[in-house]
C-alpha cells in the first residue's frame, strides 16, 4: 500500500500558520482584545495502516531572554513516558543573572521543574523556559559564553513581516504602527513577547537581547447623547431640555423632567418619531442606549378637548352633559 499522510493535533496558536504564540490545553493567559486561537497539527506518514500509530511529541528547552549559549538536547517522547529534566547543559547565560530552574511558562506562572525532576509526557508538545535570578553574591558571576566578534540579536514585528539583526548595545527606535487597523479598536503600542512590556512608537531601546513586538489593541469607547427637539409642526416650542451627559452603549438615561411649552397647546409626551407614531416616553421614564444617539421629539395637543355624546338617531332621552377635559385628564 502506498504511504499516506495524516495529521495529529499539536497545540493552539495565535497565527494560522503557527508562527504566533503557542498555547497548550490548560494554559492560562490574559486577553486585551478579540482573540482567535488556531489549531496546529503534526504531519504523520503512515507506512502500514495495520501497524498501530505511536505518537511522539517534542520536548524543548527555551533560553527565555538568554543572551547566549544553547538549549539542552531536545527529545521526542510518547504520551505517558517519564521524562527526566535536564540541567542547563547548553550553557544558556544572561548578563547579571544565574540560571535557577525551568518553568512551563516564560513568566514563571506555570509548573516549575529543577534538573533531575521527572515529568509524565502529556499528549502535546512541551517547552520548558529558563528562569533567571540574581546571584546571591553579585560580585562573583561565572559565565560560559560563546566567543563572538560582534553579537547580534533579531528584532522583529511579525504582523509587519519585518525582521532585522541588530548589534548588541545599539539603540533602536520602536516602529510606528504603519497604518495598522482593527475595526472597533485603537492601536495601543507594541508589546514585547519576552518581557510583556508595552512600548510607544518611537521609544528608544538599547538592544541587549532579541525582541519580538506584537501590536496591542484597545477597545474604542464611543459616546452618545440624548437630544430633545420639537416634533411635527411644533418648531416654535420653547423650554426644551438640554442633556450634556455622554452615554455609552447599554447605559440607561432618565427622560428629563423639564416640560417644554408651545403657544396654545399643552405638552403631551416625547416620542422617538417626529410625528409621534413610535415609542412614547414621559418625564422620568427610563430609556436605554444602543449604538447611536437618541432623539426625542416633543408632542403637544390643544389645551382643552371636548368630549360629547351623540344619540345617533335617538328620539327620546337626553345625552350626558357636555364636558371639556385637559389633555391627559381622566
PDB file of C-alpha atoms in Angstrom, residues 17 39 69 185 233 255 269:
ATOM      1  CA  UNK A  17       0.485  29.224  10.158  1.00  0.00           C
ATOM      2  CA  UNK A  39      -5.335  24.549  15.903  1.00  0.00           C
ATOM      3  CA  UNK A  69      24.571  29.582  24.916  1.00  0.00           C
ATOM      4  CA  UNK A 185     -10.137  49.140  18.391  1.00  0.00           C
ATOM      5  CA  UNK A 233     -45.416  71.376  13.333  1.00  0.00           C
ATOM      6  CA  UNK A 255     -36.071  61.297  30.448  1.00  0.00           C
ATOM      7  CA  UNK A 269     -45.172  63.377  25.756  1.00  0.00           C
TER       8      UNK A 269
END
